[in-house]
PDB file of C-alpha atoms in Angstrom:
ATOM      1  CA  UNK A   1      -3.430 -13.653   4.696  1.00 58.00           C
ATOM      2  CA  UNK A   2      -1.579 -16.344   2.647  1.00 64.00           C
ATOM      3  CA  UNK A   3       2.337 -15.453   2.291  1.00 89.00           C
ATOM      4  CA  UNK A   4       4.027 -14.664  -0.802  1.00 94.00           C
ATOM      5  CA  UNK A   5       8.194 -15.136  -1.111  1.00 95.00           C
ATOM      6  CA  UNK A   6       9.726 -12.803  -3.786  1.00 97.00           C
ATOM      7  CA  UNK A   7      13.694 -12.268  -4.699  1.00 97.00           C
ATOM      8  CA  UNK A   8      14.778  -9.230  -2.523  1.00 97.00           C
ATOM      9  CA  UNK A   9      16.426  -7.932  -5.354  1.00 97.00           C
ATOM     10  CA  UNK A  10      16.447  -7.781  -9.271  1.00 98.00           C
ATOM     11  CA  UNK A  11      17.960  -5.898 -11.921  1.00 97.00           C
ATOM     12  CA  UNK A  12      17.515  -4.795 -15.603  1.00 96.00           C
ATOM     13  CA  UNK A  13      18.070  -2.704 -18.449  1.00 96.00           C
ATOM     14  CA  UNK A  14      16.613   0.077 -20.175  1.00 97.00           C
ATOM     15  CA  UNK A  15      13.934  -1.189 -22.902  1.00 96.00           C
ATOM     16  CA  UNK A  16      13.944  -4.512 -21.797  1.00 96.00           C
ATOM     17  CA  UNK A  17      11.427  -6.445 -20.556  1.00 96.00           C
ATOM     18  CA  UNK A  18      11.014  -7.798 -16.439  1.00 97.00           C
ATOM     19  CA  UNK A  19       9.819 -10.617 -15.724  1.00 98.00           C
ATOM     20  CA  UNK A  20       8.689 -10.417 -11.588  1.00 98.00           C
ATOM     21  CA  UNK A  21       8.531 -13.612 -10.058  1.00 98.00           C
ATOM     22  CA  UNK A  22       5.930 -14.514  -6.590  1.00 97.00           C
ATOM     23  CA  UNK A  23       5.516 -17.779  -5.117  1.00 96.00           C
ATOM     24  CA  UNK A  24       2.267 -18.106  -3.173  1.00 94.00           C
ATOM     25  CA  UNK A  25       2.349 -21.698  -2.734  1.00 94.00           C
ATOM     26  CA  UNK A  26      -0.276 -21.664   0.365  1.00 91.00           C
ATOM     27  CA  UNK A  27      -3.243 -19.921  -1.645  1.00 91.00           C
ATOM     28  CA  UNK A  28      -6.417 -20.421  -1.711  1.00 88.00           C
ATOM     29  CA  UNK A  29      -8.927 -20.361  -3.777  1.00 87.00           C
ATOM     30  CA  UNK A  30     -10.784 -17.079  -3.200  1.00 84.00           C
ATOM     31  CA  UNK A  31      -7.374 -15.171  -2.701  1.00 87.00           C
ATOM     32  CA  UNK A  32      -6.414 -12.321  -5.303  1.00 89.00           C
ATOM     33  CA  UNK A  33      -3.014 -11.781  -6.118  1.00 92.00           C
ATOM     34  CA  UNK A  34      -2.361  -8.045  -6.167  1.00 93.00           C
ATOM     35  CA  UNK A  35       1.160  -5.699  -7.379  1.00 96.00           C
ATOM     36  CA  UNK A  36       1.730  -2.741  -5.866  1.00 97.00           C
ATOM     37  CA  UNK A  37       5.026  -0.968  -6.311  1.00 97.00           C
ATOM     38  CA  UNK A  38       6.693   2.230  -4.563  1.00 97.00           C
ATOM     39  CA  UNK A  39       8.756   4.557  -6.073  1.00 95.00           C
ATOM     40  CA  UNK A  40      11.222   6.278  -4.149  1.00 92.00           C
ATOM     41  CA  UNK A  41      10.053   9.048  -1.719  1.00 89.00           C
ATOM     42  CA  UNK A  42       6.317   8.031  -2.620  1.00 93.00           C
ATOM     43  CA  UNK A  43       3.455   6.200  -1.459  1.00 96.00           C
ATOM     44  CA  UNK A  44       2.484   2.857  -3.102  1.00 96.00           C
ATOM     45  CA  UNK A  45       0.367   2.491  -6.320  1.00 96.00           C
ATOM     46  CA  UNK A  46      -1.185   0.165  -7.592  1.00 94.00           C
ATOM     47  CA  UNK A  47      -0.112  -1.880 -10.862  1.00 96.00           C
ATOM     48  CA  UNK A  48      -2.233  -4.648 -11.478  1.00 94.00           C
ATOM     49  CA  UNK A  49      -4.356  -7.644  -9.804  1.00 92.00           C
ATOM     50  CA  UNK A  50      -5.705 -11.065 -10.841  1.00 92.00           C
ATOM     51  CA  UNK A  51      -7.536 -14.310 -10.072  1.00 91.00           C
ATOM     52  CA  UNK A  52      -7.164 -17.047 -12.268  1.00 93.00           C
ATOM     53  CA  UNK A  53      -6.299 -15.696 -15.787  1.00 92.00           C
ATOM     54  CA  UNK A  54      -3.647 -14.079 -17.098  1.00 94.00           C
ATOM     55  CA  UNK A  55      -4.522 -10.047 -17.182  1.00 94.00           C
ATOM     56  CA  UNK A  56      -3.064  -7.013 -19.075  1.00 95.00           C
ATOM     57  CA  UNK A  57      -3.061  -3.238 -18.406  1.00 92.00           C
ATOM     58  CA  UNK A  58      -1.560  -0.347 -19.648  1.00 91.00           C
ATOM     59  CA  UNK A  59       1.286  -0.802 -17.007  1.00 90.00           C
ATOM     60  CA  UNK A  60       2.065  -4.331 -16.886  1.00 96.00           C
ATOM     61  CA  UNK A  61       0.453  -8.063 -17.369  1.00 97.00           C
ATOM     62  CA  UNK A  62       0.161 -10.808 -14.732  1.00 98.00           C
ATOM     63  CA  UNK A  63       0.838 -14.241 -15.842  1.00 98.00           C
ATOM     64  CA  UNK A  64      -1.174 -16.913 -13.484  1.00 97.00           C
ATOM     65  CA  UNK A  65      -0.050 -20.230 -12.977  1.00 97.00           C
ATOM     66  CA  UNK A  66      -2.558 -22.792 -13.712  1.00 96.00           C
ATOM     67  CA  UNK A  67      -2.086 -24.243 -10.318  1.00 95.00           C
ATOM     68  CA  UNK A  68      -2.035 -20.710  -8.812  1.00 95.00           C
ATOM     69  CA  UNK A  69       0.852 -21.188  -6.611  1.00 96.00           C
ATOM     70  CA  UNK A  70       2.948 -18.450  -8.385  1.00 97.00           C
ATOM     71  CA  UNK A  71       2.054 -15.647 -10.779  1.00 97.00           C
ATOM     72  CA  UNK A  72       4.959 -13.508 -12.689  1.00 98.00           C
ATOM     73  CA  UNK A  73       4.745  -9.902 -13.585  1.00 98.00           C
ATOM     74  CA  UNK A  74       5.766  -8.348 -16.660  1.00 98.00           C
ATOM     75  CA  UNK A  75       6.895  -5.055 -17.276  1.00 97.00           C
ATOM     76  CA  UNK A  76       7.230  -5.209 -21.361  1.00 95.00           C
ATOM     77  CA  UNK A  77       9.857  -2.336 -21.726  1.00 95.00           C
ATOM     78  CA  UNK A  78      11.555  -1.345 -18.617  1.00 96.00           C
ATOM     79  CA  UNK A  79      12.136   2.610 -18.102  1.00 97.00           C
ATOM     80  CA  UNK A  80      13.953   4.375 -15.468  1.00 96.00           C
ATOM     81  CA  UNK A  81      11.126   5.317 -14.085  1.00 95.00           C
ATOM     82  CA  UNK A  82      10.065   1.976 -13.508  1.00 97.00           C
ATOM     83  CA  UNK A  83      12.825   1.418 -10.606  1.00 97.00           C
ATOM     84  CA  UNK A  84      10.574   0.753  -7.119  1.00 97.00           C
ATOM     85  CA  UNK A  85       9.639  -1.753  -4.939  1.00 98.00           C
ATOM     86  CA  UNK A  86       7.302  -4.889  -6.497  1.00 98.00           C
ATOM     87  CA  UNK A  87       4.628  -6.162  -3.715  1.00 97.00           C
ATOM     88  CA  UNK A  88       3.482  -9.163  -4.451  1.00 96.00           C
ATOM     89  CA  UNK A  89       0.038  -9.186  -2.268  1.00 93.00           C
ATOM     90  CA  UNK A  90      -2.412 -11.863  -1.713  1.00 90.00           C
ATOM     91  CA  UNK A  91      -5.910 -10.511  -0.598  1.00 85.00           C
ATOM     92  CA  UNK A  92      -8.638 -12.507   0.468  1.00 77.00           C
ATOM     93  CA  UNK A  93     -12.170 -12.395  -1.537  1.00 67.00           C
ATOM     94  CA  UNK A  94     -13.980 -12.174   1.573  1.00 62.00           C
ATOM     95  CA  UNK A  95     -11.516  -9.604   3.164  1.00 56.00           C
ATOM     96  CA  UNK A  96     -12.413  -6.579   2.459  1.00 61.00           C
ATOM     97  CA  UNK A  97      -9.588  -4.062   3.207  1.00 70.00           C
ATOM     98  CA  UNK A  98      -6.574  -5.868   4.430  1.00 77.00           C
ATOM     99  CA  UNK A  99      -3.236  -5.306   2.115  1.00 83.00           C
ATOM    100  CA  UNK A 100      -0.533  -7.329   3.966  1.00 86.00           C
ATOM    101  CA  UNK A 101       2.591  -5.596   2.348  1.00 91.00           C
ATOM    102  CA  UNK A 102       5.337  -8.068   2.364  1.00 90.00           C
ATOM    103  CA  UNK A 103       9.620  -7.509   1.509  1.00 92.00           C
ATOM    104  CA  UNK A 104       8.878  -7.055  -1.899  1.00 96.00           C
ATOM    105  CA  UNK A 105      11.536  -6.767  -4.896  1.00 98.00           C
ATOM    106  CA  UNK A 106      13.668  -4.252  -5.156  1.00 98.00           C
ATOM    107  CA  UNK A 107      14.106  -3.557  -9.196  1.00 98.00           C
ATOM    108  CA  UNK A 108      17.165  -1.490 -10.558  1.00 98.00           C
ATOM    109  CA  UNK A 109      16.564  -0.540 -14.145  1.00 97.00           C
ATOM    110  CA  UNK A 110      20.107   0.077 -15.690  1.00 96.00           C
ATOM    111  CA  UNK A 111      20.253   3.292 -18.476  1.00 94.00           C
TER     112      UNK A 111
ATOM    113  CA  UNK B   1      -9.458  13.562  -9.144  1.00 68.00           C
ATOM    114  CA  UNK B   2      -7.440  10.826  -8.420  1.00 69.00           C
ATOM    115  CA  UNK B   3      -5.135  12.219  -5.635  1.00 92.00           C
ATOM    116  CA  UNK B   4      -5.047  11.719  -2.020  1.00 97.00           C
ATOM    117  CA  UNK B   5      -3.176  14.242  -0.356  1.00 97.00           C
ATOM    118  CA  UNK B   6      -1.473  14.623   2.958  1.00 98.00           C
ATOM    119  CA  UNK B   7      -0.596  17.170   5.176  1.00 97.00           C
ATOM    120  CA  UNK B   8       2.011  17.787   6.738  1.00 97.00           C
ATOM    121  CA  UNK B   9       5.148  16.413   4.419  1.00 97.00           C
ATOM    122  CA  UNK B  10       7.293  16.856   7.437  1.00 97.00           C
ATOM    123  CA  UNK B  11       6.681  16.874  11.180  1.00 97.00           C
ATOM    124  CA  UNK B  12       9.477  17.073  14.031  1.00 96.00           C
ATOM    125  CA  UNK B  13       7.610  16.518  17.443  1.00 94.00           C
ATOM    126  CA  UNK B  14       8.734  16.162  21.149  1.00 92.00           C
ATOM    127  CA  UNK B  15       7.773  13.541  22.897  1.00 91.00           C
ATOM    128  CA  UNK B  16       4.946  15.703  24.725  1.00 90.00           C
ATOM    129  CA  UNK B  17       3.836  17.472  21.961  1.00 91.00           C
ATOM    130  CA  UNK B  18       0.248  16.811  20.628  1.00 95.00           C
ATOM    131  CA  UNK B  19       0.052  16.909  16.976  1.00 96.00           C
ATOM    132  CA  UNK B  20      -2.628  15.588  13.948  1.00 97.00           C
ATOM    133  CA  UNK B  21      -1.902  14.092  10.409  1.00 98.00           C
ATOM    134  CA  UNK B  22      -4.501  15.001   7.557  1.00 98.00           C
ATOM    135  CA  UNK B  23      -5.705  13.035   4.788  1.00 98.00           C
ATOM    136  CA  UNK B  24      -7.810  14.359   2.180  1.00 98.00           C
ATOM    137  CA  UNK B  25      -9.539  12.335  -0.867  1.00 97.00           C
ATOM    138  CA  UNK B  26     -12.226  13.340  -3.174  1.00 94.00           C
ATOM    139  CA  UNK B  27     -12.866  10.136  -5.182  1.00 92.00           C
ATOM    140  CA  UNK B  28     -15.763   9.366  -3.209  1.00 91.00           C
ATOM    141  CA  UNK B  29     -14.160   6.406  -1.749  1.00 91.00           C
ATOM    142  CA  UNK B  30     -15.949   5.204   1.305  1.00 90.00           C
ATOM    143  CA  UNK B  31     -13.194   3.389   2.680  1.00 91.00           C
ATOM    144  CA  UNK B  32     -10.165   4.872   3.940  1.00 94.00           C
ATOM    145  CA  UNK B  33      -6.686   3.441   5.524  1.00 95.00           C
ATOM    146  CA  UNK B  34      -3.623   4.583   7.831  1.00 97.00           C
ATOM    147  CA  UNK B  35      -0.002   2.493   7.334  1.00 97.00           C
ATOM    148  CA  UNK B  36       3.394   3.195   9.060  1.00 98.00           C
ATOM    149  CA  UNK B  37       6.077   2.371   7.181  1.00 97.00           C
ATOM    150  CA  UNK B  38       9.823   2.305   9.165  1.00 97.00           C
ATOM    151  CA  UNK B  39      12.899   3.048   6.879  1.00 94.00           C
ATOM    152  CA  UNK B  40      13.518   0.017   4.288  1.00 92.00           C
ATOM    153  CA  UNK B  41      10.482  -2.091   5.507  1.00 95.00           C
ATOM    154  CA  UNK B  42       6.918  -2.798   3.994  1.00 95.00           C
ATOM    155  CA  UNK B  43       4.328  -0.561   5.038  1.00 96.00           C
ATOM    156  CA  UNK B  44       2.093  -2.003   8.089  1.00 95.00           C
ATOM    157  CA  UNK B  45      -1.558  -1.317   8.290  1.00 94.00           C
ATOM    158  CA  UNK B  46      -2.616   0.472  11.048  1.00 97.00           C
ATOM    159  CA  UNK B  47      -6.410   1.637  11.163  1.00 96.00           C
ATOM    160  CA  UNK B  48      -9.324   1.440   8.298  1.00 93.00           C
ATOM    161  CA  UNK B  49     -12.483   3.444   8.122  1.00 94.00           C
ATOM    162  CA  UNK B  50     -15.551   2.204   6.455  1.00 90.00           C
ATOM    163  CA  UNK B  51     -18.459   4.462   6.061  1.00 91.00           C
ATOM    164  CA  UNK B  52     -16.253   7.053   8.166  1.00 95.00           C
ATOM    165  CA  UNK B  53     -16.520   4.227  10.775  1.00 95.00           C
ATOM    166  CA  UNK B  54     -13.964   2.601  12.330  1.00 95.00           C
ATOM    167  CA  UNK B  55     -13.884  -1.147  10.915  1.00 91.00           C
ATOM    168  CA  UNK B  56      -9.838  -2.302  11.847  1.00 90.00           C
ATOM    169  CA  UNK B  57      -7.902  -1.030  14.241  1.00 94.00           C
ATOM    170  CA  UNK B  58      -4.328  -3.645  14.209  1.00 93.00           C
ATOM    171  CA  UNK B  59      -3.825  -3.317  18.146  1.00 94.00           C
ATOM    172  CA  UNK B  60      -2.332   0.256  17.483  1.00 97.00           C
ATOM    173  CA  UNK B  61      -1.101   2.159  20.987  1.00 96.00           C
ATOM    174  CA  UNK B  62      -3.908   4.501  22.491  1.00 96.00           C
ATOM    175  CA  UNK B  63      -1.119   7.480  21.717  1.00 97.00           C
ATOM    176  CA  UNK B  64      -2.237   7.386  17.981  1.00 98.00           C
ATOM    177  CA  UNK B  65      -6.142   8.182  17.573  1.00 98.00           C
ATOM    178  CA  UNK B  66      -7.845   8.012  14.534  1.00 98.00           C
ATOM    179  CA  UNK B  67     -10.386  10.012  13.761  1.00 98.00           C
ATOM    180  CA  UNK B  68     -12.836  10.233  10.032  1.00 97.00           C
ATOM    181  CA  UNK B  69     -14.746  13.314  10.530  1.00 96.00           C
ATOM    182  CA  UNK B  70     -16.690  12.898   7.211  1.00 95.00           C
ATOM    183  CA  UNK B  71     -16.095  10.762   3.876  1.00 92.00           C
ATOM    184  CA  UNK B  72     -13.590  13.322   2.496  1.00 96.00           C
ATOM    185  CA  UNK B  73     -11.184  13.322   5.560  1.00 98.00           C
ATOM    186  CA  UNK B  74      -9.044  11.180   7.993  1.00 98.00           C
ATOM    187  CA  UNK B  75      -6.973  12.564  10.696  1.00 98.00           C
ATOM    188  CA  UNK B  76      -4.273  10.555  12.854  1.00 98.00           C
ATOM    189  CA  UNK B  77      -3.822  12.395  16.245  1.00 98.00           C
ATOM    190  CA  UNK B  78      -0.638  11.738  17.830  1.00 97.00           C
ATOM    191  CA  UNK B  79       0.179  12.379  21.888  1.00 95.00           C
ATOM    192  CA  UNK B  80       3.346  11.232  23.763  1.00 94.00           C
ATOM    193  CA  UNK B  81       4.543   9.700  21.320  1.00 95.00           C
ATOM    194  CA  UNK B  82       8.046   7.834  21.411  1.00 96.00           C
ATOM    195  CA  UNK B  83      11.136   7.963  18.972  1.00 96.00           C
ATOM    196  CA  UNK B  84      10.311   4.472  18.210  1.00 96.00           C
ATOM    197  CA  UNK B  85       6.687   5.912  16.186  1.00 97.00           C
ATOM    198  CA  UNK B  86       9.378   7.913  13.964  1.00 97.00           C
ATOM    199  CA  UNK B  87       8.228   6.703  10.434  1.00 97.00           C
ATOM    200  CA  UNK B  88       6.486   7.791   7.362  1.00 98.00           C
ATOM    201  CA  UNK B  89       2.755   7.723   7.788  1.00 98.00           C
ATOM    202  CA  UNK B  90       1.005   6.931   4.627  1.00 98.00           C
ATOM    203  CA  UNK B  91      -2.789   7.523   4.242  1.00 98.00           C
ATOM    204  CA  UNK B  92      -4.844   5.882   1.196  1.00 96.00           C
ATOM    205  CA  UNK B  93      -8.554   5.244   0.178  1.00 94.00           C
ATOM    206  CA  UNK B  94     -10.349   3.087  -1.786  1.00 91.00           C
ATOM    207  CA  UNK B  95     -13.881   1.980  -2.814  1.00 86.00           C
ATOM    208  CA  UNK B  96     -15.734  -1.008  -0.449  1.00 78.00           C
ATOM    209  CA  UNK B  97     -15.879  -4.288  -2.151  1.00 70.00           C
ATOM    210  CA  UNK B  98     -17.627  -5.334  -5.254  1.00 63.00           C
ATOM    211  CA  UNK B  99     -20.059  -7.811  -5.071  1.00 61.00           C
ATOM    212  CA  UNK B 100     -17.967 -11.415  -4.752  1.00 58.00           C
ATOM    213  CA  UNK B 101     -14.600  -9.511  -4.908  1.00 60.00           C
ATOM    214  CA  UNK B 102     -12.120  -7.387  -2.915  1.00 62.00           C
ATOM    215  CA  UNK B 103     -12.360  -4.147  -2.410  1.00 64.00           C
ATOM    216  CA  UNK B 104     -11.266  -1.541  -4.590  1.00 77.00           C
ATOM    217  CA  UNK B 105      -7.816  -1.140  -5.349  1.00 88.00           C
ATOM    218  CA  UNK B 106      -6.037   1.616  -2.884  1.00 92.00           C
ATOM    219  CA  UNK B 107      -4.872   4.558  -3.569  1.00 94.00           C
ATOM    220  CA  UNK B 108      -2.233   5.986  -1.580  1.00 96.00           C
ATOM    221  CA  UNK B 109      -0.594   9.618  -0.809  1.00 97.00           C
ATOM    222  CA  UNK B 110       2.629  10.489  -0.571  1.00 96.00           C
ATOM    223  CA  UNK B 111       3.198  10.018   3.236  1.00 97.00           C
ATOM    224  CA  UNK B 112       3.838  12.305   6.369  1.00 98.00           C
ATOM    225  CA  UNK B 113       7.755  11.715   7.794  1.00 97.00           C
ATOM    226  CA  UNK B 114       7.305  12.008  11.311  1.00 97.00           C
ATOM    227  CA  UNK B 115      10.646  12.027  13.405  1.00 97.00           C
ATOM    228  CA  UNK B 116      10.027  11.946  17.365  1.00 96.00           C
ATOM    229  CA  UNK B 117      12.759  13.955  19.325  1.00 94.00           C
TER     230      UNK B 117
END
């Protein structure tokens, strides 16, 4: 799987919005990019994937670079309960199962 | 439903104990997933099951055996293990791959924390 690089650590405040950066300058063009996140004492879940476009859900969006070789996400009002661990995860169209977990970010959402 | 659960929360086990990890799901996912995860580190994939086959298996030590006894359930059995395999042992499912696209996003449990005396 193609590598991502993300900040090991970022911080915010209460109501505000996060922007999550991920470089994935090595990607090609059938990979997905994929956020998971883990909340303390829990298993990952999953937040939100993409291709090419930019793509909303009711827990964040994903903003795409046109050239693909970084995406962002946005949380649009940080809550406390939004403090976890952001994996940025590339996964291969024709792969069907592999998640390759890498250091992710570390967000601290201030009160 | 949209759980997967896992039992036990907690296991303490000497190193010449044998011991199992369950994982239950009833999405109908046919596609089902062990990870370790060591304090402060990403979680590393260990084994997945397709079609309660085994389809991966990331050069994991004979002392951990998988085993899918039906499309509900995964079990991880553990013997002689070594304080080293202390971690938390997540188990999560998902659906198989859409036509032209990855497979279903995962869905995980809370984890087993297995500590190795």
């Amino acid at each position: 799987d193609a590598k991502t690089t993300q900040p090991n650590s970022m911080e915010s405040n209460e109501e505000e919005p996060v922007h999550l950066p991920c470089n994935h300058s090595t990607i090609s063009g059938t990979d997905y990019i994929h956020w998971y996140r883990q909340l303390p004492s829990q298993g990952p879940e999953y937040v939100i994937h993409g291709l090419t476009s930019n793509v909303n859900n009711r827990m964040a969006s994903l903003a795409i670079a046109e050239d693909r070789k970084s995406s962002t996400l946005i949380l649009h009002r940080a809550t406390l309960r939004d403090a976890a661990v952001y994996y940025c995860i590339l996964r291969q169209g024709g792969s069907n199962y592999k998640l390759t977990f890498g250091k992710g970010t570390l967000l601290t959402v201030n009160p | 439903d949209t759980e997967v659960t896992q039992t036990p929360k907690h296991l303490v086990m000497g190193m010449t104990n044998k011991k199992s990890l369950k994982c239950e799901q009833h999405m109908g996912h046919r596609a089902m997933y062990w990870y370790k995860q060591k304090a402060k580190k990403p979680p590393e994939l260990m084994f997945v099951y397709s079609y309660e086959k085994l389809s991966i298996n990331e050069s994991v030590p004979s002392r951990f055996s998988p085993e899918c006894p039906n499309s509900s359930l995964l079990n991880l059995h553990l013997h002689a293990l070594q304080p080293e395999d202390s971690a938390l042992y997540l188990c999560a499912s998902s659906q198989l791959r859409l036509a032209g696209g990855p497979a279903g996003e995962q869905f995980f449990g809370p984890g087993t924390r297995l500590t190795v005396l």
